[in-house]
Amino acid sequence: MTQPQRRALCTLVIWGIVALVFVALFLWGDGPSTWALYDDWRPKAAALVLLAGFIAFWMTLHATRCRQGGQDERDALIQGKACAIALVAVMAYVFFASIGLYVRYESQSTVPAGWLWFLAYTTFLLGWIVGSAASLYYYHVGLKNHA
Amino acid sequence: MPEGRIMNRIRYLRFINGEMTQEQLAEKAGCTRQTIIALEQRKYHPSLLLAFRIARALGQGIEDVFQYEEQGG
């Protein structure tokens, strides 16, 4: 396994775990309606999880940095494709999540602010997860028909 | 436009070049060993620049290393 593949795998695992814990914390108890209200402990726990994720990610970047010549055009092409897929996934996610919130809360004419916080962080997490998963996919199946 | 595929003889040419290893060829051509592996398994089509560098590293012309085959018409 090459350094870029290791990096993609570690990125997927780290942000995947963070996302799972994060979503579980968000939905805990009353979910978004009480998020960050009444001295809620969940935002603090989520901040700790995110901090742990950033530290682990920084360590991964450091541990999987490439020596000169460690990456070539194939790596660049795969990473470019993975970024394009992640971008589309993030756009689709934001679009459908926003529409979903609109439909859900249309009659109440107000959306719990916790949902916006959730949307912001999950967009970030989704980008990393989909990008690294797409990289691993292309490393596995290969990349034949490119310009 | 008809579908095409790029075939290559890298593995054979490495063999007749004193059993050159994938690592040696990668170093000469300026790419990674994983790219040579992907090329030999036909999981990757190289850029024209890399194709020329591989052909030169193997002491061959580009069409001696890479061949284009049309499919389906």
CSV table of C-alpha atoms in Angstrom, one decimal:
chain,number,residue,atom,x,y,z
A,1,MET,CA,0.0,0.0,0.0
A,2,THR,CA,1.4,3.4,-1.0
A,3,GLN,CA,1.5,6.5,1.2
A,4,PRO,CA,-1.4,8.2,-0.6
A,5,GLN,CA,-3.5,5.0,-0.2
A,6,ARG,CA,-2.6,4.8,3.5
A,7,ARG,CA,-3.5,8.4,3.9
A,8,ALA,CA,-6.9,7.9,2.2
A,9,LEU,CA,-7.6,4.8,4.4
A,10,CYS,CA,-6.7,6.6,7.6
A,11,THR,CA,-8.7,9.7,6.6
A,12,LEU,CA,-11.7,7.5,6.0
A,13,VAL,CA,-11.4,5.7,9.3
A,14,ILE,CA,-10.8,8.8,11.4
A,15,TRP,CA,-13.5,11.0,9.9
A,16,GLY,CA,-15.9,8.0,9.7
A,17,ILE,CA,-15.6,7.4,13.4
A,18,VAL,CA,-15.9,11.1,14.2
A,19,ALA,CA,-19.0,11.3,12.0
A,20,LEU,CA,-20.7,8.3,13.7
A,21,VAL,CA,-20.0,9.6,17.2
A,22,PHE,CA,-21.0,13.1,16.2
A,23,VAL,CA,-24.3,12.1,14.7
A,24,ALA,CA,-25.0,9.9,17.8
A,25,LEU,CA,-24.3,12.9,20.1
A,26,PHE,CA,-26.5,15.2,18.0
A,27,LEU,CA,-29.5,12.8,18.0
A,28,TRP,CA,-29.1,11.9,21.7
A,29,GLY,CA,-32.1,12.8,23.9
A,30,ASP,CA,-34.2,15.5,22.4
A,31,GLY,CA,-31.9,15.9,19.4
A,32,PRO,CA,-31.7,19.3,17.6
A,33,SER,CA,-34.4,21.0,19.6
A,34,THR,CA,-32.3,21.2,22.8
A,35,TRP,CA,-28.9,21.3,21.2
A,36,ALA,CA,-26.7,23.8,23.1
A,37,LEU,CA,-29.6,24.9,25.4
A,38,TYR,CA,-29.8,24.6,29.2
A,39,ASP,CA,-26.1,23.9,29.7
A,40,ASP,CA,-26.2,21.0,27.3
A,41,TRP,CA,-23.2,18.7,27.6
A,42,ARG,CA,-23.4,17.4,24.0
A,43,PRO,CA,-21.7,20.4,22.2
A,44,LYS,CA,-18.7,20.1,24.5
A,45,ALA,CA,-18.5,16.3,23.9
A,46,ALA,CA,-18.8,16.9,20.2
A,47,ALA,CA,-16.0,19.5,20.3
A,48,LEU,CA,-13.8,17.0,22.1
A,49,VAL,CA,-14.5,14.4,19.4
A,50,LEU,CA,-13.8,16.8,16.6
A,51,LEU,CA,-10.6,17.9,18.4
A,52,ALA,CA,-9.5,14.3,18.7
A,53,GLY,CA,-10.3,13.8,15.0
A,54,PHE,CA,-8.2,16.8,14.0
A,55,ILE,CA,-5.3,15.6,16.1
A,56,ALA,CA,-5.5,12.1,14.6
A,57,PHE,CA,-5.8,13.6,11.1
A,58,TRP,CA,-2.8,15.9,11.6
A,59,MET,CA,-0.8,12.9,12.8
A,60,THR,CA,-1.9,10.9,9.7
A,61,LEU,CA,-0.8,13.7,7.4
A,62,HIS,CA,2.6,13.8,9.1
A,63,ALA,CA,3.0,10.0,9.1
A,64,THR,CA,2.0,9.6,5.5
A,65,ARG,CA,3.8,12.5,3.9
A,66,CYS,CA,5.5,11.5,0.7
A,67,ARG,CA,9.2,11.8,0.0
A,68,GLN,CA,10.0,13.4,-3.3
A,69,GLY,CA,8.9,11.2,-6.2
A,70,GLY,CA,6.5,9.3,-3.9
A,71,GLN,CA,3.5,10.5,-5.9
A,72,ASP,CA,3.1,10.7,-9.6
A,73,GLU,CA,0.5,11.6,-12.3
A,74,ARG,CA,-1.7,8.6,-11.4
A,75,ASP,CA,-2.0,9.7,-7.8
A,76,ALA,CA,-2.8,13.2,-8.9
A,77,LEU,CA,-5.4,12.0,-11.3
A,78,ILE,CA,-7.1,9.7,-8.7
A,79,GLN,CA,-7.1,12.5,-6.1
A,80,GLY,CA,-8.5,14.9,-8.6
A,81,LYS,CA,-11.3,12.5,-9.5
A,82,ALA,CA,-12.0,11.8,-5.8
A,83,CYS,CA,-12.2,15.6,-5.1
A,84,ALA,CA,-14.7,16.0,-7.9
A,85,ILE,CA,-16.9,13.2,-6.5
A,86,ALA,CA,-16.6,14.6,-3.0
A,87,LEU,CA,-17.7,18.0,-4.3
A,88,VAL,CA,-20.8,16.6,-6.1
A,89,ALA,CA,-21.7,14.6,-2.9
A,90,VAL,CA,-21.4,17.6,-0.7
A,91,MET,CA,-23.5,19.7,-3.1
A,92,ALA,CA,-26.2,17.0,-3.2
A,93,TYR,CA,-26.1,16.6,0.6
A,94,VAL,CA,-26.4,20.3,1.3
A,95,PHE,CA,-29.2,20.7,-1.3
A,96,PHE,CA,-31.3,17.7,-0.1
A,97,ALA,CA,-30.7,18.4,3.6
A,98,SER,CA,-31.7,22.0,3.2
A,99,ILE,CA,-34.8,21.1,1.3
A,100,GLY,CA,-35.6,18.4,3.8
A,101,LEU,CA,-35.4,20.9,6.7
A,102,TYR,CA,-37.5,23.3,4.8
A,103,VAL,CA,-40.2,20.7,4.2
A,104,ARG,CA,-40.0,19.4,7.8
A,105,TYR,CA,-40.3,22.9,9.4
A,106,GLU,CA,-42.2,24.8,6.8
A,107,SER,CA,-45.4,24.9,8.9
A,108,GLN,CA,-43.6,26.1,12.0
A,109,SER,CA,-41.7,28.8,10.1
A,110,THR,CA,-38.6,28.3,12.3
A,111,VAL,CA,-35.8,25.8,12.2
A,112,PRO,CA,-34.0,24.8,15.4
A,113,ALA,CA,-30.5,26.4,15.1
A,114,GLY,CA,-28.9,23.1,16.0
A,115,TRP,CA,-29.7,21.8,12.6
A,116,LEU,CA,-27.6,24.5,10.9
A,117,TRP,CA,-24.7,23.6,13.2
A,118,PHE,CA,-25.2,19.9,12.3
A,119,LEU,CA,-25.3,20.7,8.6
A,120,ALA,CA,-22.1,22.7,8.8
A,121,TYR,CA,-20.1,20.0,10.5
A,122,THR,CA,-21.5,17.1,8.6
A,123,THR,CA,-20.8,18.8,5.3
A,124,PHE,CA,-17.1,19.0,6.3
A,125,LEU,CA,-17.1,15.4,7.5
A,126,LEU,CA,-18.9,14.1,4.4
A,127,GLY,CA,-16.4,15.8,2.1
A,128,TRP,CA,-13.5,14.0,3.7
A,129,ILE,CA,-15.3,10.6,3.9
A,130,VAL,CA,-16.5,10.6,0.3
A,131,GLY,CA,-13.2,11.9,-1.0
A,132,SER,CA,-11.1,9.3,0.7
A,133,ALA,CA,-13.5,6.5,-0.1
A,134,ALA,CA,-13.5,7.5,-3.8
A,135,SER,CA,-9.7,7.6,-3.7
A,136,LEU,CA,-9.5,4.0,-2.3
A,137,TYR,CA,-12.1,2.9,-4.9
A,138,TYR,CA,-10.0,4.2,-7.8
A,139,TYR,CA,-6.8,2.9,-6.4
A,140,HIS,CA,-8.5,-0.5,-6.3
A,141,VAL,CA,-10.3,-0.7,-9.6
A,142,GLY,CA,-7.9,1.5,-11.6
A,143,LEU,CA,-8.4,4.4,-13.8
A,144,LYS,CA,-8.5,3.8,-17.6
A,145,ASN,CA,-10.4,6.3,-19.6
A,146,HIS,CA,-9.2,9.7,-18.8
A,147,ALA,CA,-8.3,12.5,-21.1
B,1,MET,CA,-16.7,7.1,-31.6
B,2,PRO,CA,-15.5,3.5,-31.3
B,3,GLU,CA,-14.2,2.3,-28.0
B,4,GLY,CA,-10.5,1.7,-27.8
B,5,ARG,CA,-8.0,0.3,-25.4
B,6,ILE,CA,-4.3,0.7,-24.9
B,7,MET,CA,-2.3,-2.5,-24.7
B,8,ASN,CA,1.3,-2.6,-23.6
B,9,ARG,CA,4.3,-4.9,-23.5
B,10,ILE,CA,6.0,-3.5,-20.4
B,11,ARG,CA,6.3,-6.8,-18.6
B,12,TYR,CA,7.9,-8.5,-21.6
B,13,LEU,CA,10.2,-5.6,-22.3
B,14,ARG,CA,11.3,-5.4,-18.7
B,15,PHE,CA,12.2,-9.1,-19.0
B,16,ILE,CA,14.3,-8.7,-22.1
B,17,ASN,CA,16.0,-5.6,-20.6
B,18,GLY,CA,18.0,-7.8,-18.2
B,19,GLU,CA,14.9,-8.6,-16.1
B,20,MET,CA,14.6,-5.0,-15.0
B,21,THR,CA,12.5,-4.7,-11.9
B,22,GLN,CA,9.3,-2.6,-11.6
B,23,GLU,CA,11.1,-0.4,-9.1
B,24,GLN,CA,14.0,0.2,-11.5
B,25,LEU,CA,11.7,1.0,-14.4
B,26,ALA,CA,9.6,3.3,-12.2
B,27,GLU,CA,12.8,5.2,-11.1
B,28,LYS,CA,14.0,5.6,-14.7
B,29,ALA,CA,10.6,6.7,-15.9
B,30,GLY,CA,9.9,9.0,-13.0
B,31,CYS,CA,6.8,7.4,-11.7
B,32,THR,CA,5.9,5.1,-8.8
B,33,ARG,CA,6.1,1.3,-8.8
B,34,GLN,CA,2.4,1.1,-8.2
B,35,THR,CA,1.8,3.0,-11.5
B,36,ILE,CA,4.0,0.4,-13.3
B,37,ILE,CA,2.0,-2.4,-11.6
B,38,ALA,CA,-1.3,-0.7,-12.7
B,39,LEU,CA,0.0,-0.3,-16.3
B,40,GLU,CA,1.0,-4.0,-16.5
B,41,GLN,CA,-2.4,-5.0,-15.1
B,42,ARG,CA,-4.0,-2.6,-17.6
B,43,LYS,CA,-5.7,-0.7,-14.9
B,44,TYR,CA,-4.3,2.6,-15.9
B,45,HIS,CA,-3.7,4.5,-19.2
B,46,PRO,CA,-0.7,6.7,-18.9
B,47,SER,CA,-0.4,10.3,-20.1
B,48,LEU,CA,1.6,10.8,-23.4
B,49,LEU,CA,4.5,12.2,-21.4
B,50,LEU,CA,4.7,9.2,-19.1
B,51,ALA,CA,4.3,6.8,-22.1
B,52,PHE,CA,7.3,8.4,-23.8
B,53,ARG,CA,9.4,8.3,-20.6
B,54,ILE,CA,8.6,4.6,-20.1
B,55,ALA,CA,9.4,3.8,-23.8
B,56,ARG,CA,12.7,5.6,-23.4
B,57,ALA,CA,13.5,3.9,-20.2
B,58,LEU,CA,13.0,0.6,-21.9
B,59,GLY,CA,15.1,1.7,-24.9
B,60,GLN,CA,12.1,1.4,-27.3
B,61,GLY,CA,9.9,3.5,-29.5
B,62,ILE,CA,6.5,4.4,-28.0
B,63,GLU,CA,4.6,2.1,-30.4
B,64,ASP,CA,6.8,-0.8,-29.5
B,65,VAL,CA,5.6,-0.4,-25.9
B,66,PHE,CA,2.1,0.8,-26.3
B,67,GLN,CA,-0.4,-0.3,-28.9
B,68,TYR,CA,-3.9,1.1,-29.5
B,69,GLU,CA,-6.6,-1.4,-30.3
B,70,GLU,CA,-10.0,-0.3,-31.5
B,71,GLN,CA,-13.0,-2.3,-30.3
B,72,GLY,CA,-16.5,-2.7,-31.6
B,73,GLY,CA,-16.2,-1.4,-35.1
